[in-house]
Amino acid sequence: MTLTPTRAPDPRVRRLTTTLYGYAFLEDFVLLYPVYALLFSDAGLTVWQISSLFALWSVTGVLLEVPSGVWADAVSRRLLLWLGPLLTAAGFALWVLLPSYGAFAAGFVLWGAGGALGSGALEALVHDELERLDAADRYARVMGRARAAGLVAVMAAMGLAGPVLARGGPTAVGAASVLGCVLTAATALRFPEHRRPAAGHEGWTAPLRAGLAEARTDRSVRGALLLVPAVGAVWGALDEYTPLLVRDTGVADETVPWLLLLIWAGATAGSLLAGEGERLGTTGLATLLAGSGLLLAVGSAAGTTAGLVFVALAFGGFQAATVLADARLQRRIADTGRATLTSVAGLGTELATVVVFGGYAVIASHGGHSTAFTVFALPYLVTALLLKLTRPSRSPRGLP
């Protein structure tokens, strides 16, 4: 039996990954996460108003997603990763200082802008730096661990949100969230960035032209672009409603963050297993999506705390599939417009998310949150079927 020699750890890779994991953790260490839907509801907002806020968040991302990706390719990806969390911090501060529908809406616009600046820029920076260090094959594993770090931060925030809310109220929860955003921006300054953006007017237009041309001429790139929103949009929208799904099981509000920990523990496990999931191939990915969709339907329809175990397993499968879909895309695109094309995929996700928010409001208003979650398991069964039936094509670069 032939043994593959183990590569010695490269300190440059270690610096990149530790910075990434720290950034991912701090970005999601937001104590407002597990309680802001409850705060909106307690402020008298209806399901339609809450859904309109989520939709406004997504529309902001839709409008800024591709321009921010082009900006990241043309200027500096690290700059955008620094600026984005500061905009989010301003949005959270508004929620605490001026709690009203208008302030919530303005906060979501700022949060959407901050998220758009980082979307595409982070994946492109990490992939290009790993490629420069001859470690691009580690991308899925590294990003899976980064997503896991973010989910651990979400769980930590869920564990702390209840006690902080009880002792200091919304002001303390908001202040801690703003501080986390500021620390995220500071961490972004540690990212290495060795690429040289093109200068002048050509620097702004070349990445966009190159990215769109690649998507137009390469069928495998188009397929990978479509797969990203097909995998990530629905469950990414549903996670905003998980506090309401949990509360509908009959538990007290103080218990909601603790039960959300169960769901996000499943998602964290999915992130950590994403690197191994690259062995699945297209058929395995289809099976993963179908199985996760069925688990979501069964767990949501149960309407009990026990059913949340199935929801947690489903979110784990969706999280792993999301990382794998991103890695599939990164393998297929060329370097010039990497952030641009990643942002195009993000744009598709945001557009699909807006549709899910609207559909969720209609279904939940008539049938409740468990019914809405159950119905939105269906798109994953459809995506799995299409993956199974569509014969995979090979890109010009010979990638599977």
Coordinates of C-alpha atoms in Angstrom, one line a residue:
M1 CA 0.0 0.0 0.0
T2 CA 1.3 3.4 -1.0
L3 CA 1.1 6.1 1.6
T4 CA 0.7 9.7 0.7
P5 CA 3.3 11.9 2.5
T6 CA 1.8 14.4 4.9
R7 CA 2.5 18.0 4.0
A8 CA 4.2 20.0 6.6
P9 CA 2.0 22.9 7.9
D10 CA 2.8 26.1 6.1
P11 CA 2.8 29.1 8.5
R12 CA 1.4 31.3 5.8
V13 CA -1.6 29.0 5.4
R14 CA -1.9 28.8 9.2
R15 CA -2.0 32.6 9.4
L16 CA -4.7 32.8 6.7
T17 CA -6.9 30.1 8.2
T18 CA -6.6 31.4 11.8
T19 CA -7.5 34.9 10.6
L20 CA -10.4 33.5 8.6
Y21 CA -11.7 31.4 11.5
G22 CA -11.5 34.4 13.9
Y23 CA -13.2 36.6 11.4
A24 CA -16.0 34.1 10.8
F25 CA -16.5 33.6 14.5
L26 CA -16.7 37.3 15.3
E27 CA -18.9 38.1 12.3
D28 CA -21.6 35.7 13.6
F29 CA -21.1 36.4 17.4
V30 CA -24.2 38.6 17.4
L31 CA -26.4 38.4 20.5
L32 CA -29.3 39.9 18.6
Y33 CA -29.5 36.9 16.3
P34 CA -31.6 34.6 18.5
V35 CA -33.9 37.3 19.8
Y36 CA -34.4 40.0 17.2
A37 CA -37.4 38.3 15.6
L38 CA -39.0 38.1 19.0
L39 CA -38.1 41.8 19.6
F40 CA -39.9 42.7 16.4
S41 CA -42.9 40.7 17.4
D42 CA -43.0 42.1 20.9
A43 CA -42.8 45.6 19.3
G44 CA -46.2 44.9 17.7
L45 CA -45.0 44.0 14.2
T46 CA -47.1 41.5 12.3
V47 CA -45.7 38.5 10.4
W48 CA -46.1 40.5 7.2
Q49 CA -44.2 43.4 8.6
I50 CA -41.4 41.1 9.9
S51 CA -41.3 39.4 6.5
S52 CA -41.1 42.8 4.8
L53 CA -38.0 43.6 6.9
F54 CA -36.4 40.4 5.9
A55 CA -37.3 41.1 2.2
L56 CA -35.8 44.6 2.5
W57 CA -32.7 43.0 3.8
S58 CA -32.5 40.8 0.8
V59 CA -33.4 43.5 -1.7
T60 CA -30.5 45.5 -0.4
G61 CA -28.3 42.6 -1.1
V62 CA -29.8 42.1 -4.5
L63 CA -29.0 45.7 -5.5
L64 CA -25.4 45.7 -4.1
E65 CA -24.3 42.1 -4.5
V66 CA -22.8 42.3 -8.0
P67 CA -21.5 45.9 -7.7
S68 CA -19.7 44.9 -4.5
G69 CA -18.2 41.9 -6.2
V70 CA -16.9 44.0 -9.1
W71 CA -15.5 46.5 -6.5
A72 CA -13.8 43.6 -4.7
D73 CA -12.1 42.4 -7.9
A74 CA -11.2 46.0 -9.0
V75 CA -9.9 47.4 -5.7
S76 CA -9.3 45.4 -2.5
R77 CA -11.2 42.5 -1.1
R78 CA -9.6 43.1 2.4
L79 CA -11.0 46.7 2.3
L80 CA -14.5 45.5 1.8
L81 CA -14.2 42.9 4.6
W82 CA -13.2 45.7 6.9
L83 CA -15.9 48.1 5.9
G84 CA -18.9 45.6 5.9
P85 CA -18.9 44.9 9.6
L86 CA -18.8 48.6 10.4
L87 CA -22.0 49.2 8.4
T88 CA -23.7 46.3 10.2
A89 CA -22.6 47.8 13.6
A90 CA -24.3 51.1 12.6
G91 CA -27.5 49.2 11.8
F92 CA -27.6 47.3 15.1
A93 CA -27.1 50.6 17.0
L94 CA -30.1 52.0 15.3
W95 CA -32.3 49.1 16.4
V96 CA -31.3 49.7 20.0
L97 CA -31.4 53.5 20.0
L98 CA -34.6 54.0 18.0
P99 CA -36.7 50.8 18.2
S100 CA -39.4 51.3 15.6
Y101 CA -40.3 49.9 12.2
G102 CA -38.4 52.7 10.4
A103 CA -35.3 52.1 12.5
F104 CA -35.5 48.3 12.0
A105 CA -35.8 48.9 8.2
A106 CA -32.8 51.3 8.1
G107 CA -30.8 48.8 10.2
F108 CA -31.6 46.0 7.8
V109 CA -30.5 48.2 4.8
L110 CA -27.2 48.8 6.6
W111 CA -26.8 45.1 7.5
G112 CA -27.7 44.1 3.9
A113 CA -25.0 46.5 2.6
G114 CA -22.4 45.2 5.0
G115 CA -23.2 41.6 4.0
A116 CA -23.0 42.4 0.3
L117 CA -19.6 43.9 0.7
G118 CA -18.3 40.7 2.2
S119 CA -20.2 38.3 -0.1
G120 CA -17.8 37.1 -2.8
A121 CA -14.9 39.1 -1.5
L122 CA -14.2 36.6 1.4
E123 CA -14.4 33.5 -0.8
A124 CA -12.3 35.0 -3.5
L125 CA -9.6 36.2 -1.2
V126 CA -9.4 32.9 0.6
H127 CA -9.3 30.8 -2.6
D128 CA -6.7 33.0 -4.3
E129 CA -4.5 33.1 -1.2
L130 CA -4.7 29.3 -0.9
E131 CA -4.0 28.9 -4.6
R132 CA -1.0 31.1 -4.3
L133 CA 0.3 28.8 -1.5
D134 CA -0.4 25.7 -3.6
A135 CA -3.2 24.7 -1.2
A136 CA -6.4 25.3 -3.2
D137 CA -7.3 21.7 -2.7
R138 CA -8.0 22.6 1.0
Y139 CA -10.6 25.2 0.1
A140 CA -13.8 23.2 0.9
R141 CA -12.3 21.9 4.2
V142 CA -11.1 25.4 5.2
M143 CA -14.4 27.1 4.3
G144 CA -16.3 24.3 6.1
R145 CA -14.4 25.0 9.2
A146 CA -14.9 28.7 8.8
R147 CA -18.6 28.2 8.5
A148 CA -18.5 25.9 11.6
A149 CA -16.7 28.7 13.5
G150 CA -19.5 31.0 12.6
L151 CA -22.1 28.6 13.7
V152 CA -20.3 28.0 17.0
A153 CA -20.4 31.8 17.4
V154 CA -24.2 31.7 16.7
M155 CA -24.6 29.0 19.3
A156 CA -22.5 31.0 21.8
A157 CA -24.6 34.0 21.2
M158 CA -27.8 32.0 21.7
G159 CA -26.5 30.7 25.0
L160 CA -25.6 34.2 26.2
A161 CA -28.6 36.1 24.7
G162 CA -31.1 35.0 27.3
P163 CA -29.0 35.9 30.4
V164 CA -27.8 39.2 28.9
L165 CA -31.4 40.1 27.8
A166 CA -32.7 39.3 31.2
R167 CA -30.1 41.4 33.0
G168 CA -29.5 44.3 30.7
G169 CA -32.5 44.3 28.3
P170 CA -32.3 45.1 24.5
T171 CA -29.7 47.8 25.1
A172 CA -27.1 45.3 26.5
V173 CA -27.8 42.8 23.7
G174 CA -27.4 45.5 21.1
A175 CA -24.2 46.9 22.6
A176 CA -22.6 43.5 22.6
S177 CA -23.6 43.0 19.0
V178 CA -22.1 46.3 17.9
L179 CA -18.9 45.5 19.8
G180 CA -18.7 42.1 18.0
C181 CA -18.9 43.9 14.6
V182 CA -16.2 46.3 15.5
L183 CA -13.9 43.5 16.5
T184 CA -14.7 41.7 13.2
A185 CA -13.6 44.8 11.2
A186 CA -10.3 44.9 13.2
T187 CA -9.7 41.2 12.4
A188 CA -10.2 41.8 8.7
L189 CA -7.0 43.9 8.7
R190 CA -5.0 40.8 9.4
F191 CA -6.0 39.1 6.1
P192 CA -3.1 38.7 3.6
E193 CA -3.8 40.0 0.1
H194 CA -1.2 39.7 -2.6
R195 CA -3.3 40.2 -5.8
R196 CA -2.8 43.4 -7.7
P197 CA -6.1 45.0 -9.0
A198 CA -6.0 46.5 -12.5
A199 CA -5.6 50.2 -12.5
G200 CA -7.9 52.9 -14.0
H201 CA -11.3 52.5 -15.7
E202 CA -10.3 49.1 -17.0
G203 CA -9.9 47.9 -13.4
W204 CA -13.7 48.4 -12.9
T205 CA -15.0 46.9 -16.1
A206 CA -12.6 44.1 -16.8
P207 CA -13.7 41.7 -14.0
L208 CA -17.4 42.2 -14.8
R209 CA -16.8 41.5 -18.5
A210 CA -14.6 38.5 -17.9
G211 CA -16.9 37.0 -15.3
L212 CA -20.0 37.3 -17.4
A213 CA -18.2 36.0 -20.5
E214 CA -17.1 33.0 -18.6
A215 CA -20.6 32.2 -17.3
R216 CA -22.0 32.7 -20.9
T217 CA -19.5 30.4 -22.6
D218 CA -18.9 27.7 -20.0
R219 CA -21.9 25.4 -19.2
S220 CA -20.3 24.0 -16.1
V221 CA -19.9 27.5 -14.7
R222 CA -23.5 28.3 -15.4
G223 CA -24.6 25.1 -13.7
A224 CA -22.5 25.8 -10.6
L225 CA -23.8 29.3 -10.5
L226 CA -27.4 28.1 -10.4
L227 CA -26.7 25.4 -7.8
V228 CA -25.5 27.9 -5.2
P229 CA -28.9 29.6 -4.8
A230 CA -30.8 26.4 -5.3
V231 CA -29.0 25.0 -2.2
G232 CA -28.6 28.0 0.0
A233 CA -31.6 30.3 -0.5
V234 CA -34.5 28.4 1.1
W235 CA -32.9 27.2 4.3
G236 CA -31.0 30.5 4.5
A237 CA -34.4 32.3 4.6
L238 CA -36.0 29.7 6.9
D239 CA -33.3 30.2 9.6
E240 CA -34.7 33.7 10.2
Y241 CA -38.0 32.1 11.3
T242 CA -36.6 29.3 13.4
P243 CA -37.2 31.2 16.7
L244 CA -40.9 31.4 15.8
L245 CA -41.0 27.7 14.8
V246 CA -39.5 26.8 18.2
R247 CA -41.8 29.0 20.1
D248 CA -44.8 27.4 18.3
T249 CA -43.9 24.1 20.0
G250 CA -45.2 25.6 23.2
V251 CA -42.0 26.5 25.1
A252 CA -41.4 29.7 27.0
D253 CA -39.4 32.5 25.3
E254 CA -36.5 32.0 27.7
T255 CA -36.2 28.4 26.4
V256 CA -36.2 29.4 22.7
P257 CA -32.4 30.3 22.5
W258 CA -31.5 26.9 24.1
L259 CA -33.5 24.9 21.6
L260 CA -32.1 26.9 18.8
L261 CA -28.7 25.6 20.0
L262 CA -29.8 22.2 18.9
I263 CA -30.6 23.3 15.4
W264 CA -27.3 25.1 15.0
A265 CA -25.3 22.2 16.5
G266 CA -26.6 20.2 13.5
A267 CA -25.6 22.9 11.1
T268 CA -22.1 23.1 12.7
A269 CA -21.6 19.4 12.3
G270 CA -22.6 19.7 8.6
S271 CA -19.9 22.4 8.2
L272 CA -17.2 20.3 9.8
L273 CA -18.1 17.3 7.5
A274 CA -18.2 19.4 4.3
G275 CA -14.6 18.6 3.4
E276 CA -15.3 14.9 3.5
G277 CA -18.4 15.5 1.5
E278 CA -16.4 16.4 -1.6
R279 CA -16.1 12.6 -2.2
L280 CA -19.9 12.4 -2.7
G281 CA -20.0 13.6 -6.3
T282 CA -23.2 14.8 -8.0
T283 CA -25.3 11.8 -7.1
G284 CA -24.2 11.9 -3.5
L285 CA -25.0 15.6 -3.3
A286 CA -28.5 14.9 -4.7
T287 CA -29.0 12.2 -2.1
L288 CA -27.9 14.6 0.7
L289 CA -30.3 17.3 -0.5
A290 CA -33.2 14.9 -0.8
G291 CA -32.6 13.3 2.6
S292 CA -32.3 16.7 4.3
G293 CA -35.5 17.9 2.7
L294 CA -37.4 14.9 4.0
L295 CA -35.9 15.4 7.5
L296 CA -37.0 19.0 7.4
A297 CA -40.6 18.1 6.4
V298 CA -40.9 15.4 9.0
G299 CA -39.4 17.5 11.8
S300 CA -41.4 20.6 11.0
A301 CA -44.7 18.9 10.6
A302 CA -44.4 17.2 14.0
G303 CA -44.7 20.6 15.8
T304 CA -43.0 19.3 18.9
T305 CA -39.6 19.8 20.5
A306 CA -38.7 16.2 19.6
G307 CA -39.3 17.2 15.9
L308 CA -36.6 19.8 16.2
V309 CA -34.0 17.0 16.2
F310 CA -35.0 16.3 12.6
V311 CA -34.8 20.0 11.7
A312 CA -31.3 20.1 13.2
L313 CA -30.2 17.1 11.1
A314 CA -31.8 18.7 8.0
F315 CA -29.9 22.0 8.6
G316 CA -26.7 20.0 9.0
G317 CA -27.2 18.5 5.5
F318 CA -28.1 21.9 4.0
Q319 CA -25.0 23.5 5.5
A320 CA -22.7 20.8 4.1
A321 CA -24.4 21.1 0.7
T322 CA -24.0 24.9 0.8
V323 CA -20.2 24.6 1.4
L324 CA -19.9 22.0 -1.4
A325 CA -21.9 24.1 -3.8
D326 CA -19.5 27.0 -3.2
A327 CA -16.4 24.8 -3.6
R328 CA -17.9 23.4 -6.8
L329 CA -18.2 27.0 -8.2
Q330 CA -14.8 28.1 -7.1
R331 CA -13.2 25.1 -8.9
R332 CA -14.8 26.1 -12.1
I333 CA -14.2 29.9 -12.4
A334 CA -11.0 31.6 -13.5
D335 CA -9.1 34.1 -11.3
T336 CA -10.0 37.4 -13.0
G337 CA -13.6 37.7 -12.0
R338 CA -13.7 35.3 -9.0
A339 CA -15.4 37.7 -6.6
T340 CA -17.7 39.0 -9.4
L341 CA -19.0 35.6 -10.3
T342 CA -19.3 34.5 -6.6
S343 CA -21.4 37.7 -6.1
V344 CA -23.5 36.7 -9.1
A345 CA -24.3 33.5 -7.4
G346 CA -25.0 35.5 -4.2
L347 CA -27.3 37.7 -6.2
G348 CA -29.3 34.6 -7.3
T349 CA -29.5 33.5 -3.7
E350 CA -30.8 36.9 -2.6
L351 CA -33.4 37.0 -5.3
A352 CA -34.6 33.5 -4.4
T353 CA -34.6 34.4 -0.7
V354 CA -37.0 37.4 -1.4
V355 CA -39.4 34.9 -3.0
V356 CA -39.1 32.6 0.0
F357 CA -39.9 35.4 2.4
G358 CA -43.0 36.4 0.5
G359 CA -44.1 32.8 0.2
Y360 CA -43.4 32.2 3.8
A361 CA -45.6 35.1 4.8
V362 CA -48.5 33.8 2.8
I363 CA -48.2 30.2 4.1
A364 CA -47.5 31.0 7.7
S365 CA -50.3 33.6 7.9
H366 CA -52.8 30.8 7.0
G367 CA -51.2 27.6 8.2
G368 CA -48.7 28.5 10.8
H369 CA -44.9 28.3 10.9
S370 CA -44.7 24.5 11.0
T371 CA -46.7 24.3 7.8
A372 CA -44.5 26.8 6.1
F373 CA -41.3 24.9 7.0
T374 CA -42.8 21.7 5.7
V375 CA -43.8 23.2 2.4
F376 CA -40.4 24.7 1.8
A377 CA -38.8 21.2 2.0
L378 CA -40.2 20.6 -1.5
P379 CA -37.7 22.7 -3.4
Y380 CA -34.8 20.5 -2.1
L381 CA -36.5 17.4 -3.4
V382 CA -36.9 19.1 -6.8
T383 CA -33.2 20.2 -6.8
A384 CA -32.1 16.7 -5.9
L385 CA -34.2 15.3 -8.7
L386 CA -32.7 17.7 -11.2
L387 CA -29.2 17.0 -10.1
K388 CA -29.9 13.3 -10.5
L389 CA -31.4 13.6 -14.0
T390 CA -29.0 16.2 -15.4
R391 CA -25.9 14.6 -16.9
P392 CA -22.8 16.4 -15.5
S393 CA -20.8 18.2 -18.1
R394 CA -17.0 18.9 -18.0
S395 CA -15.6 22.3 -18.1
P396 CA -12.9 23.3 -20.5
R397 CA -10.4 23.0 -17.6
G398 CA -11.2 19.4 -17.2
L399 CA -12.9 19.7 -13.8
P400 CA -15.6 17.2 -12.8

